[in-house]
Backbone as JSON, one array per atom type, in Angstrom:
{
  "sequence": "XXXXXXXXXXXXXXXXXXXXXXXXXXXXXXXXXXXXXXXXXXXXXXXXXXXXXXXXXXXXXXXXXXXXXXXXXXXXXXXXXXXXXXXXXXXXXXXXXXXXXXXXXXXXXXXXXXXXXXXXXXXXXXXXXXXXXXXXXXXXXXXXXXXXXXXXXXXXXXXXXXXXXXXXXXXXXXXXXXXXXXXXXXXXXXXXXXXXXXXXXXXXXXXXXXXXXXXXXXXXXXXXXXXXXXXXXXXXXXXXXXXXXXXXXXXXXXXXXXXXXX",
  "N": [[0.85, -1.19, 0.0], [0.6, 2.18, -0.87], [1.82, 5.42, 0.35], [0.05, 7.42, -0.4], [-2.26, 5.93, -0.84], [-2.78, 4.99, 1.76], [-3.29, 7.39, 2.99], [-5.64, 8.13, 1.79], [-7.2, 6.16, 2.68], [-7.66, 3.71, 1.39], [-6.9, 0.64, -0.33], [-4.5, 0.02, -2.96], [-5.67, -0.49, -6.31], [-6.16, -3.83, -7.41], [-4.08, -5.66, -9.75], [-5.52, -6.16, -12.8], [-6.11, -9.32, -14.08], [-7.06, -9.85, -16.61], [-7.85, -8.18, -19.66], [-9.7, -6.53, -22.2], [-8.09, -5.74, -24.33], [-6.0, -7.52, -24.24], [-6.67, -9.68, -25.77], [-5.97, -9.17, -28.38], [-3.41, -8.18, -28.15], [-1.41, -10.09, -27.28], [-1.52, -12.17, -29.33], [-0.79, -10.46, -31.47], [1.81, -9.64, -30.79], [3.07, -12.08, -30.85], [2.84, -12.64, -33.58], [4.47, -10.58, -34.51], [6.98, -11.42, -33.63], [7.3, -13.73, -35.21], [7.33, -12.47, -37.72], [9.68, -10.93, -37.52], [11.63, -12.96, -37.28], [11.26, -14.47, -39.65], [11.62, -12.48, -41.63], [14.2, -11.63, -40.97], [16.0, -13.96, -40.9], [15.06, -15.29, -43.17], [15.43, -13.35, -45.15], [18.22, -13.16, -45.09], [18.92, -15.74, -45.96], [17.88, -15.68, -48.53], [19.49, -13.72, -49.74], [22.01, -14.97, -49.56], [21.5, -17.2, -51.1], [21.15, -16.1, -53.63], [23.74, -15.33, -54.08], [24.94, -17.71, -54.34], [25.84, -18.95, -52.04], [24.49, -20.34, -50.12], [24.77, -22.33, -47.7], [24.84, -24.33, -44.91], [26.2, -25.72, -41.88], [25.42, -28.87, -40.22], [24.73, -28.46, -37.5], [23.59, -25.94, -37.46], [21.2, -26.33, -38.85], [19.93, -28.03, -37.05], [19.73, -26.34, -34.83], [18.07, -24.35, -35.93], [15.75, -25.86, -36.36], [15.01, -26.58, -33.73], [14.62, -24.05, -32.57], [12.56, -23.07, -34.22], [10.66, -24.93, -33.51], [10.2, -24.12, -30.87], [8.98, -21.61, -31.34], [6.66, -22.42, -32.7], [5.44, -23.94, -30.7], [5.12, -21.97, -28.71], [3.34, -20.25, -30.02], [1.14, -21.97, -30.27], [0.54, -22.23, -27.56], [-0.3, -19.65, -26.88], [-2.62, -19.56, -28.44], [-4.11, -21.63, -27.26], [-4.61, -20.65, -24.67], [-6.17, -18.47, -25.34], [-8.41, -19.79, -26.27], [-9.27, -20.97, -23.99], [-8.33, -23.46, -23.2], [-6.88, -24.52, -20.85], [-5.85, -26.73, -19.43], [-4.6, -28.39, -21.37], [-2.75, -26.54, -22.23], [-1.1, -26.37, -19.97], [-0.01, -28.95, -19.92], [1.44, -29.0, -22.32], [3.19, -27.05, -21.64], [5.16, -28.21, -20.03], [6.55, -29.69, -21.9], [7.51, -27.57, -23.33], [9.35, -26.5, -21.49], [11.35, -28.39, -21.65], [12.16, -28.07, -24.32], [13.11, -25.45, -24.15], [15.3, -25.84, -22.47], [16.97, -27.35, -24.13], [17.43, -25.45, -26.12], [18.88, -23.57, -24.64], [21.3, -24.83, -24.26], [22.04, -25.5, -26.88], [22.16, -23.09, -28.31], [24.56, -21.49, -27.52], [26.49, -23.46, -28.26], [26.14, -23.65, -31.02], [26.79, -21.04, -31.79], [29.5, -20.95, -31.0], [30.58, -22.95, -32.65], [30.11, -21.9, -35.24], [31.65, -19.54, -35.23], [34.22, -20.59, -34.86], [34.39, -22.09, -37.18], [34.35, -20.08, -39.06], [36.7, -18.75, -38.73], [39.43, -16.86, -39.89], [38.24, -16.16, -42.24], [36.26, -13.78, -44.21], [33.87, -13.71, -42.81], [34.42, -14.02, -40.19], [33.98, -13.06, -36.85], [34.62, -12.85, -33.93], [34.03, -11.2, -31.54], [31.3, -10.91, -31.75], [30.11, -12.95, -30.42], [29.14, -11.99, -28.07], [26.49, -11.3, -28.5], [24.75, -13.7, -29.13], [25.31, -15.1, -26.74], [24.47, -13.35, -24.68], [21.79, -13.14, -25.38], [20.85, -15.77, -24.95], [21.31, -16.09, -22.23], [19.62, -14.13, -21.21], [17.16, -15.16, -22.14], [17.1, -17.67, -20.78], [16.98, -16.85, -18.07], [14.5, -15.52, -18.03], [12.78, -17.59, -18.75], [13.06, -19.31, -16.54], [12.01, -17.62, -14.6], [9.42, -17.41, -15.61], [8.56, -20.04, -15.23], [8.66, -20.14, -12.46], [6.59, -18.38, -11.86], [4.34, -19.72, -12.75], [1.89, -20.29, -11.59], [0.67, -17.92, -11.56], [-1.08, -16.6, -13.83], [-1.18, -14.1, -15.28], [1.34, -12.88, -14.85], [2.98, -14.97, -15.71], [2.45, -15.34, -18.52], [3.39, -12.97, -19.56], [6.09, -13.03, -18.92], [6.92, -15.25, -20.42], [6.42, -14.31, -22.97], [8.22, -12.15, -23.08], [10.6, -13.62, -22.9], [10.56, -14.99, -25.33], [10.64, -12.89, -27.2], [13.15, -11.89, -26.52], [14.92, -13.98, -27.26], [14.52, -13.99, -29.93], [15.99, -11.97, -30.89], [18.18, -12.13, -32.67], [17.0, -12.54, -35.17], [15.49, -10.16, -35.48], [17.62, -8.35, -35.48], [19.06, -9.01, -37.82], [17.17, -8.3, -39.7], [16.82, -5.48, -39.32], [19.43, -4.67, -39.86], [19.66, -5.27, -42.59], [17.65, -3.61, -43.59], [18.2, -0.86, -42.87], [20.81, -0.65, -42.0], [23.3, 0.31, -43.13], [22.71, 3.03, -43.57], [22.17, 3.94, -40.95], [24.66, 3.53, -39.73], [26.23, 5.31, -41.19], [25.03, 7.67, -40.4], [24.92, 7.73, -37.54], [27.32, 6.66, -36.83], [29.78, 4.06, -36.13], [29.93, 3.43, -33.49], [28.83, 2.9, -30.07], [26.11, 3.89, -29.95], [25.27, 3.84, -32.66], [25.63, 1.09, -33.24], [23.88, -0.09, -31.4], [21.47, 0.94, -32.34], [21.3, -0.23, -34.88], [21.31, -2.99, -34.3], [19.29, -3.39, -32.38], [16.99, -1.88, -32.69], [14.44, -2.76, -33.19], [13.99, -4.95, -31.5], [14.29, -4.03, -28.81], [12.19, -2.0, -28.55], [10.07, -3.82, -28.92], [10.27, -5.42, -26.63], [9.8, -3.44, -24.67], [7.19, -2.89, -25.26], [5.6, -4.63, -23.81], [5.46, -3.89, -20.92], [4.47, -1.32, -21.45], [1.99, -1.83, -22.61], [0.63, -2.82, -20.35], [0.69, -0.55, -18.75], [-0.88, 1.22, -20.19], [-3.34, -0.16, -20.33], [-3.93, -0.98, -17.71], [-2.99, 0.96, -16.05], [-0.77, 0.7, -14.52], [2.38, -1.02, -13.93], [3.33, -4.27, -13.14], [5.71, -5.15, -10.62], [7.3, -7.49, -11.16], [7.15, -7.7, -13.92], [8.28, -5.29, -14.73], [10.9, -5.62, -13.74], [11.69, -7.89, -15.19], [11.58, -6.93, -17.81], [13.54, -4.94, -17.72], [15.72, -6.61, -17.24], [15.86, -8.07, -19.68], [16.22, -6.01, -21.62], [18.53, -4.9, -20.59], [20.48, -6.93, -21.0], [20.68, -6.84, -23.78], [21.68, -4.29, -24.24], [24.1, -4.54, -22.86], [25.36, -6.48, -24.43], [25.91, -5.08, -26.79], [27.65, -3.13, -25.79], [29.76, -4.76, -24.87], [30.63, -5.89, -27.28], [32.08, -3.86, -28.43], [34.19, -3.46, -26.76], [37.67, -3.42, -26.24], [38.97, -5.33, -24.6], [37.15, -7.48, -24.55], [37.1, -8.08, -27.25], [39.73, -9.0, -27.69], [39.76, -11.2, -25.93], [37.75, -12.91, -26.98], [38.78, -13.43, -29.51], [41.08, -14.93, -28.9], [39.82, -17.09, -27.66], [38.19, -18.19, -29.71], [40.15, -18.84, -31.56], [41.45, -20.85, -30.13], [39.31, -22.68, -29.98], [39.12, -23.42, -32.66], [41.22, -25.12, -32.94], [40.51, -27.51, -31.87]],
  "CA": [[0.0, 0.0, 0.0], [1.4, 3.39, -0.96], [1.5, 6.47, 1.32], [-1.16, 8.09, -0.88], [-3.39, 5.03, -0.63], [-3.09, 4.99, 3.19], [-3.86, 8.69, 3.32], [-7.02, 8.15, 1.29], [-7.93, 5.12, 3.37], [-8.02, 2.59, 0.53], [-5.79, -0.12, -0.9], [-4.37, 0.21, -4.41], [-6.47, -1.42, -7.11], [-5.38, -5.01, -7.84], [-3.77, -5.75, -11.18], [-6.54, -6.97, -13.47], [-5.44, -10.36, -14.87], [-7.55, -9.86, -17.99], [-8.34, -6.93, -20.25], [-10.16, -6.79, -23.57], [-6.99, -5.52, -25.27], [-5.1, -8.68, -24.23], [-7.1, -10.63, -26.8], [-5.23, -8.9, -29.63], [-2.01, -7.82, -27.9], [-0.5, -11.25, -27.25], [-1.37, -12.71, -30.69], [-0.08, -9.51, -32.33], [3.23, -9.7, -30.45], [3.54, -13.37, -31.38], [2.99, -12.45, -35.03], [5.64, -9.71, -34.72], [8.18, -12.26, -33.49], [7.38, -14.53, -36.44], [7.72, -11.58, -38.81], [11.09, -10.6, -37.35], [12.46, -14.14, -37.55], [11.17, -14.82, -41.07], [12.25, -11.42, -42.41], [15.64, -11.59, -40.69], [16.71, -15.14, -41.39], [14.63, -15.55, -44.55], [16.11, -12.39, -46.01], [19.63, -13.54, -45.18], [19.01, -16.94, -46.79], [17.61, -15.28, -49.92], [20.69, -13.04, -50.26], [23.06, -15.97, -49.72], [21.12, -18.06, -52.22], [21.45, -15.35, -54.87], [25.2, -15.3, -54.25], [25.42, -19.08, -54.43], [26.56, -19.26, -50.8], [23.53, -20.86, -49.14], [25.25, -23.62, -47.19], [24.99, -24.28, -43.46], [26.53, -27.01, -41.27], [24.3, -29.59, -39.61], [24.33, -27.9, -36.21], [22.72, -24.79, -37.72], [19.88, -26.87, -39.19], [19.34, -28.52, -35.8], [19.39, -25.15, -34.05], [16.91, -23.73, -36.57], [14.59, -26.72, -36.13], [14.61, -26.47, -32.33], [14.1, -22.7, -32.37], [11.25, -23.01, -34.87], [9.76, -25.7, -32.66], [9.82, -23.26, -29.76], [8.02, -20.61, -31.81], [5.39, -23.11, -32.97], [4.86, -24.29, -29.4], [4.68, -20.73, -28.05], [2.14, -19.8, -30.73], [0.06, -22.87, -29.86], [0.2, -21.91, -26.18], [-1.1, -18.42, -26.92], [-3.93, -19.91, -28.99], [-4.82, -22.46, -26.28], [-5.09, -19.77, -23.62], [-7.24, -17.67, -25.94], [-9.58, -20.66, -26.39], [-9.64, -21.46, -22.68], [-7.88, -24.84, -23.01], [-5.78, -24.33, -19.91], [-5.25, -28.02, -19.06], [-3.67, -28.77, -22.43], [-1.69, -25.53, -22.18], [-0.17, -26.74, -18.91], [0.73, -30.16, -20.31], [2.42, -28.6, -23.33], [4.18, -26.2, -20.99], [6.28, -29.03, -19.57], [7.34, -29.96, -23.11], [8.19, -26.31, -23.63], [10.51, -26.36, -20.62], [12.39, -29.24, -22.22], [12.66, -27.41, -25.53], [13.89, -24.29, -23.7], [16.58, -26.34, -21.95], [17.79, -27.71, -25.29], [17.85, -24.19, -26.75], [19.88, -22.92, -23.8], [22.59, -25.48, -24.52], [22.35, -25.53, -28.31], [22.47, -21.75, -28.8], [25.99, -21.21, -27.43], [27.27, -24.42, -29.03], [26.05, -23.26, -32.43], [27.57, -19.8, -31.95], [30.92, -21.3, -30.91], [30.96, -23.71, -33.85], [30.11, -21.02, -36.41], [32.79, -18.64, -35.15], [35.43, -21.38, -35.11], [34.33, -22.48, -38.58], [34.57, -18.89, -39.9], [37.99, -18.13, -38.41], [40.29, -16.65, -41.04], [37.44, -15.78, -43.41], [35.61, -12.47, -44.01], [32.72, -13.85, -41.91], [34.9, -14.16, -38.81], [33.65, -11.92, -35.99], [34.54, -13.42, -32.57], [33.35, -10.4, -30.53], [29.85, -11.03, -31.9], [29.63, -13.94, -29.45], [28.41, -11.27, -27.02], [25.06, -11.25, -28.82], [24.04, -14.94, -28.83], [25.47, -15.48, -25.34], [23.59, -12.51, -23.87], [20.41, -13.5, -25.71], [20.46, -17.04, -24.33], [21.25, -15.86, -20.78], [18.37, -13.41, -21.0], [16.09, -16.13, -22.37], [17.09, -18.66, -19.7], [16.5, -16.21, -16.86], [13.08, -15.25, -18.17], [12.08, -18.88, -18.73], [13.03, -19.75, -15.15], [11.05, -16.76, -13.91], [8.1, -17.82, -16.08], [8.21, -21.29, -14.54], [8.42, -19.78, -11.06], [5.3, -17.69, -11.76], [3.36, -20.46, -13.55], [0.59, -20.25, -10.92], [0.17, -16.54, -11.72], [-1.18, -16.54, -15.3], [-0.89, -12.78, -15.84], [2.79, -12.71, -14.86], [3.58, -16.06, -16.49], [2.4, -15.15, -19.97], [4.24, -11.83, -19.91], [7.48, -13.49, -18.83], [7.19, -16.13, -21.55], [6.48, -13.46, -24.16], [9.5, -11.44, -23.02], [11.65, -14.59, -23.21], [10.51, -15.29, -26.77], [11.15, -11.71, -27.89], [14.59, -11.8, -26.25], [15.68, -14.97, -28.01], [14.34, -13.68, -31.35], [16.81, -10.79, -31.17], [19.04, -12.34, -33.85], [16.19, -12.31, -36.36], [15.22, -8.73, -35.57], [18.86, -7.65, -35.82], [19.35, -9.23, -39.25], [16.17, -7.53, -40.46], [17.14, -4.05, -39.28], [20.71, -4.48, -40.55], [19.39, -5.27, -44.03], [16.77, -2.5, -43.95], [18.79, 0.48, -42.76], [22.08, -0.71, -41.29], [24.31, 1.2, -43.72], [22.3, 4.42, -43.33], [22.36, 4.25, -39.53], [26.1, 3.63, -39.45], [26.71, 6.58, -41.76], [24.43, 8.79, -39.67], [25.25, 7.7, -36.12], [28.65, 6.12, -36.63], [29.89, 2.64, -35.8], [30.13, 3.29, -32.06], [27.79, 2.25, -29.27], [24.76, 4.32, -30.33], [24.97, 3.31, -33.99], [25.53, -0.37, -33.17], [22.64, -0.42, -30.7], [20.35, 1.27, -33.23], [21.24, -1.23, -35.95], [21.02, -4.33, -33.82], [18.22, -3.54, -31.4], [15.95, -0.86, -32.85], [13.13, -3.42, -33.18], [13.84, -5.86, -30.36], [14.08, -3.3, -27.56], [10.8, -1.53, -28.5], [9.16, -4.97, -28.75], [10.3, -5.75, -25.2], [9.15, -2.35, -23.92], [5.75, -2.91, -25.54], [4.9, -5.43, -22.8], [5.03, -3.04, -19.81], [3.67, -0.19, -21.95], [0.63, -2.35, -22.74], [0.03, -2.85, -19.02], [0.54, 0.82, -18.27], [-2.02, 1.8, -20.91], [-4.6, -0.87, -20.07], [-4.17, -1.13, -16.27], [-2.54, 2.13, -15.32], [0.46, 0.41, -13.77], [3.17, -2.19, -14.35], [3.7, -5.11, -12.0], [7.17, -5.16, -10.41], [7.96, -8.61, -11.82], [7.24, -7.4, -15.35], [9.26, -4.21, -14.86], [12.24, -6.2, -13.54], [11.97, -8.79, -16.31], [11.85, -6.12, -18.99], [14.86, -4.34, -17.51], [16.67, -7.71, -17.42], [16.0, -8.38, -21.11], [16.82, -4.86, -22.3], [19.89, -4.76, -20.08], [21.37, -7.87, -21.68], [20.92, -6.39, -25.16], [22.59, -3.13, -24.15], [25.4, -5.06, -22.45], [25.97, -7.17, -25.57], [26.45, -4.06, -27.69], [28.81, -2.53, -25.13], [30.84, -5.74, -24.89], [31.1, -6.07, -28.66], [32.99, -2.78, -28.78], [35.25, -3.36, -25.76], [38.92, -4.06, -26.68], [39.26, -6.52, -23.81], [36.28, -8.55, -25.03], [37.56, -8.42, -28.6], [40.94, -9.83, -27.55], [39.4, -12.46, -25.27], [37.0, -13.79, -27.89], [39.69, -13.87, -30.58], [41.89, -16.02, -28.34], [38.93, -18.22, -27.4], [37.79, -18.8, -30.99], [41.37, -19.46, -32.12], [41.62, -22.12, -29.41], [38.24, -23.59, -30.41], [39.4, -23.9, -34.01], [42.25, -26.17, -32.9], [39.96, -28.73, -31.28]],
  "C": [[0.88, 1.25, 0.0], [0.98, 4.4, 0.11], [0.2, 7.17, 0.92], [-2.39, 7.23, -0.62], [-3.79, 5.01, 0.84], [-3.77, 6.3, 3.58], [-5.32, 8.77, 2.89], [-7.86, 7.04, 1.91], [-8.36, 3.97, 2.49], [-6.76, 1.93, -0.01], [-5.7, 0.15, -2.39], [-5.16, -0.85, -5.15], [-5.61, -2.61, -7.52], [-5.15, -5.0, -9.34], [-4.78, -6.67, -11.83], [-5.86, -8.03, -14.33], [-5.87, -10.39, -16.33], [-8.03, -8.47, -18.39], [-8.71, -7.22, -21.69], [-9.02, -6.66, -24.58], [-6.01, -6.7, -25.3], [-5.41, -9.64, -25.37], [-6.39, -10.41, -28.13], [-3.75, -8.65, -29.36], [-1.09, -9.03, -27.98], [-0.41, -11.95, -28.6], [-0.59, -11.77, -31.61], [1.42, -9.54, -32.05], [3.84, -11.01, -30.93], [3.77, -13.27, -32.88], [4.21, -11.58, -35.34], [6.93, -10.51, -34.6], [8.37, -13.12, -34.73], [7.87, -13.68, -37.61], [9.21, -11.24, -38.73], [12.01, -11.76, -37.7], [12.45, -14.48, -39.04], [11.87, -13.77, -41.93], [13.76, -11.4, -42.21], [16.39, -12.75, -41.27], [16.33, -15.49, -42.83], [15.32, -14.63, -45.53], [17.58, -12.73, -46.18], [19.8, -14.76, -46.09], [18.79, -16.6, -48.26], [18.84, -14.61, -50.53], [21.83, -14.03, -50.48], [22.77, -16.89, -50.9], [21.43, -17.39, -53.55], [22.95, -15.34, -55.15], [25.79, -16.69, -54.37], [26.18, -19.54, -53.2], [25.65, -19.83, -49.72], [23.94, -22.27, -48.71], [25.5, -23.48, -45.7], [25.38, -25.66, -42.94], [25.33, -27.6, -40.55], [23.82, -28.94, -38.33], [23.41, -26.69, -36.38], [21.32, -25.25, -38.07], [19.17, -27.38, -37.93], [18.88, -27.35, -34.94], [18.14, -24.48, -34.61], [15.64, -24.53, -36.31], [14.09, -26.59, -34.69], [14.01, -25.1, -32.05], [12.72, -22.54, -33.0], [10.22, -23.79, -34.07], [9.29, -24.91, -31.46], [8.77, -22.24, -30.2], [6.66, -21.23, -32.09], [4.69, -23.43, -31.66], [4.34, -23.06, -28.68], [3.4, -20.21, -28.7], [0.94, -20.66, -30.35], [-0.4, -22.55, -28.43], [-0.65, -20.65, -26.09], [-2.51, -18.72, -27.4], [-4.75, -20.72, -27.98], [-5.38, -21.61, -25.15], [-6.27, -18.94, -24.13], [-8.54, -18.48, -26.02], [-10.0, -21.28, -25.06], [-9.23, -22.89, -22.39], [-6.65, -24.86, -22.1], [-5.09, -25.65, -19.56], [-4.23, -28.48, -20.1], [-2.49, -27.81, -22.47], [-0.64, -25.91, -21.13], [0.63, -27.98, -19.27], [1.8, -29.83, -21.35], [3.53, -27.74, -22.72], [5.38, -26.99, -20.5], [7.17, -29.44, -20.74], [8.15, -28.72, -23.46], [9.41, -26.09, -22.76], [11.67, -27.21, -21.13], [13.01, -28.63, -23.45], [13.54, -26.21, -25.15], [15.25, -24.72, -23.17], [17.52, -26.72, -23.09], [18.31, -26.45, -25.98], [18.97, -23.52, -25.97], [21.26, -23.53, -24.0], [23.0, -25.35, -25.98], [22.74, -24.15, -28.86], [23.95, -21.41, -28.72], [26.85, -22.17, -28.24], [27.29, -24.06, -30.51], [26.89, -22.01, -32.7], [29.07, -20.09, -31.92], [31.39, -22.0, -32.19], [31.08, -22.79, -35.06], [31.3, -20.07, -36.4], [34.1, -19.39, -35.4], [35.53, -21.77, -36.57], [34.69, -21.31, -39.5], [35.93, -18.25, -39.68], [38.88, -18.05, -39.66], [39.57, -16.31, -42.32], [36.82, -14.41, -43.16], [34.42, -12.52, -43.05], [33.14, -13.93, -40.45], [34.61, -12.9, -38.0], [33.51, -12.41, -34.54], [33.84, -12.54, -31.54], [31.83, -10.5, -30.59], [29.27, -12.11, -30.99], [28.87, -13.27, -28.3], [26.91, -11.31, -27.25], [24.35, -12.57, -28.52], [24.17, -15.36, -27.37], [24.55, -14.66, -24.44], [22.13, -12.85, -24.14], [19.98, -14.76, -24.97], [20.43, -16.92, -22.81], [19.98, -15.12, -20.41], [17.18, -14.35, -21.09], [15.98, -17.11, -21.2], [16.55, -18.07, -18.4], [15.01, -15.96, -16.89], [12.25, -16.53, -18.15], [11.97, -19.4, -17.3], [12.03, -18.92, -14.34], [9.62, -17.13, -14.32], [7.64, -19.1, -15.41], [7.89, -21.01, -13.07], [7.03, -19.15, -10.89], [4.2, -18.41, -12.55], [1.98, -20.48, -12.9], [-0.04, -18.87, -10.96], [0.07, -16.28, -13.23], [-0.8, -15.2, -15.91], [0.62, -12.54, -15.92], [3.45, -13.73, -15.78], [3.59, -15.76, -17.98], [3.24, -13.96, -20.42], [5.72, -12.22, -19.89], [7.84, -14.38, -20.02], [7.25, -15.34, -22.86], [7.8, -12.7, -24.2], [10.66, -12.38, -23.38], [11.71, -14.86, -24.71], [11.01, -14.1, -27.6], [12.67, -11.63, -27.74], [15.39, -12.75, -27.12], [15.52, -14.78, -29.52], [15.17, -12.48, -31.79], [17.65, -10.93, -32.43], [18.26, -12.11, -35.14], [15.88, -10.84, -36.56], [16.46, -7.97, -36.03], [19.23, -7.8, -37.28], [18.41, -8.41, -40.12], [16.55, -6.06, -40.49], [18.47, -3.75, -39.97], [20.5, -4.4, -42.06], [18.58, -4.05, -44.45], [17.49, -1.16, -43.95], [20.13, 0.5, -42.04], [23.12, 0.27, -41.81], [23.99, 2.66, -43.43], [22.53, 4.82, -41.88], [23.83, 4.41, -39.2], [26.7, 4.91, -40.01], [26.23, 7.77, -40.93], [24.91, 8.87, -38.23], [26.66, 7.22, -35.82], [28.61, 4.67, -36.19], [30.15, 2.4, -34.32], [28.94, 2.65, -31.37], [26.39, 2.61, -29.75], [24.37, 3.74, -31.69], [24.78, 1.8, -33.97], [24.25, -0.8, -32.48], [21.43, -0.15, -31.58], [20.2, 0.23, -34.33], [20.76, -2.57, -35.42], [19.76, -4.48, -33.01], [17.07, -2.55, -31.55], [14.55, -1.45, -33.0], [12.95, -4.26, -31.92], [13.59, -5.13, -29.05], [12.68, -2.68, -27.5], [9.8, -2.66, -28.32], [9.12, -5.4, -27.29], [9.56, -4.7, -24.37], [7.65, -2.32, -24.15], [4.97, -3.66, -24.47], [4.51, -4.58, -21.59], [4.21, -1.83, -20.26], [2.21, -0.61, -22.11], [-0.07, -2.36, -21.39], [-0.22, -1.45, -18.48], [-0.68, 1.47, -18.91], [-3.33, 1.16, -20.49], [-4.93, -1.0, -18.58], [-3.76, 0.07, -15.44], [-1.3, 1.9, -14.5], [1.12, -0.85, -14.32], [3.53, -2.98, -13.1], [5.22, -5.14, -11.85], [7.88, -6.29, -11.14], [8.13, -8.36, -13.31], [8.26, -6.29, -15.6], [10.68, -4.75, -14.73], [12.63, -7.08, -14.71], [12.29, -8.02, -17.58], [13.22, -5.47, -18.89], [15.96, -5.39, -17.7], [16.93, -7.95, -18.9], [16.66, -7.23, -21.87], [18.27, -4.69, -21.87], [20.88, -5.69, -20.75], [21.67, -7.42, -23.11], [21.86, -5.19, -25.18], [24.0, -3.6, -23.79], [26.12, -5.74, -23.61], [26.61, -6.18, -26.54], [27.7, -3.42, -27.09], [30.01, -3.48, -25.15], [31.47, -5.87, -26.27], [32.17, -5.05, -29.03], [34.17, -2.65, -27.81], [36.52, -4.09, -26.22], [39.24, -5.34, -25.91], [38.44, -7.72, -24.26], [36.72, -9.02, -26.41], [38.77, -9.35, -28.52], [40.61, -11.2, -26.96], [38.71, -13.42, -26.24], [37.86, -14.26, -29.06], [40.55, -15.04, -30.11], [41.03, -17.28, -28.15], [38.56, -18.94, -28.69], [38.99, -19.46, -31.66], [41.63, -20.8, -31.45], [40.56, -23.14, -29.84], [38.56, -24.22, -31.77], [40.46, -25.0, -34.03], [41.72, -27.5, -32.4], [39.51, -29.72, -32.35]]
}
């Protein structure tokens, strides 16, 4: 209870678990994630195909299949809640935890393999490991929080949505890089601000849309949602800062060089 509430002699209004706008907000955000992933990775595949360079190692195909499986499962979960099929939603949720665990391990392994495989080529960019590693740490933390709050549907679905947006960062980043990356770098430079704008100008607003939705529809944001959003945004900002740090650049170059010898 706030000081103002005590002074007025009433408790603050409880957070409404449902609002009419939720019926379109969560499906719309799910569709946005799909759009970002398809536009980002699909666009990259199209460009590589035109250049005759569309070739990925097996681990990338496995990673793509598992990640797509997560998106399909998340979309199904949103639809099940919308239709009131909560029992099936809960059963599928346990499968989702298993898929999330696989993603948490497979994401870094894929990133390590690709950087070691690209060493000595124009595609080599060891400092970029900051991005997939921060994304998966953000995702894992949000998934664990979502599991912790599984008995609180309003918090749970927001945490799971934030986790899905966070792990889709790579797709959003590829999309924005292709759309206006060169222009942003010319305008803002290749430093922190320019790099953050290129890599996260869609993913960060998508994350912020979750608490903004609650602020507009309920007049307030629950602390767990505010903390979770700050967690997700913070990891993306940290990844950009790390990418530009000389110490991180040197460390990742040594690490990838060592990986390539294995």
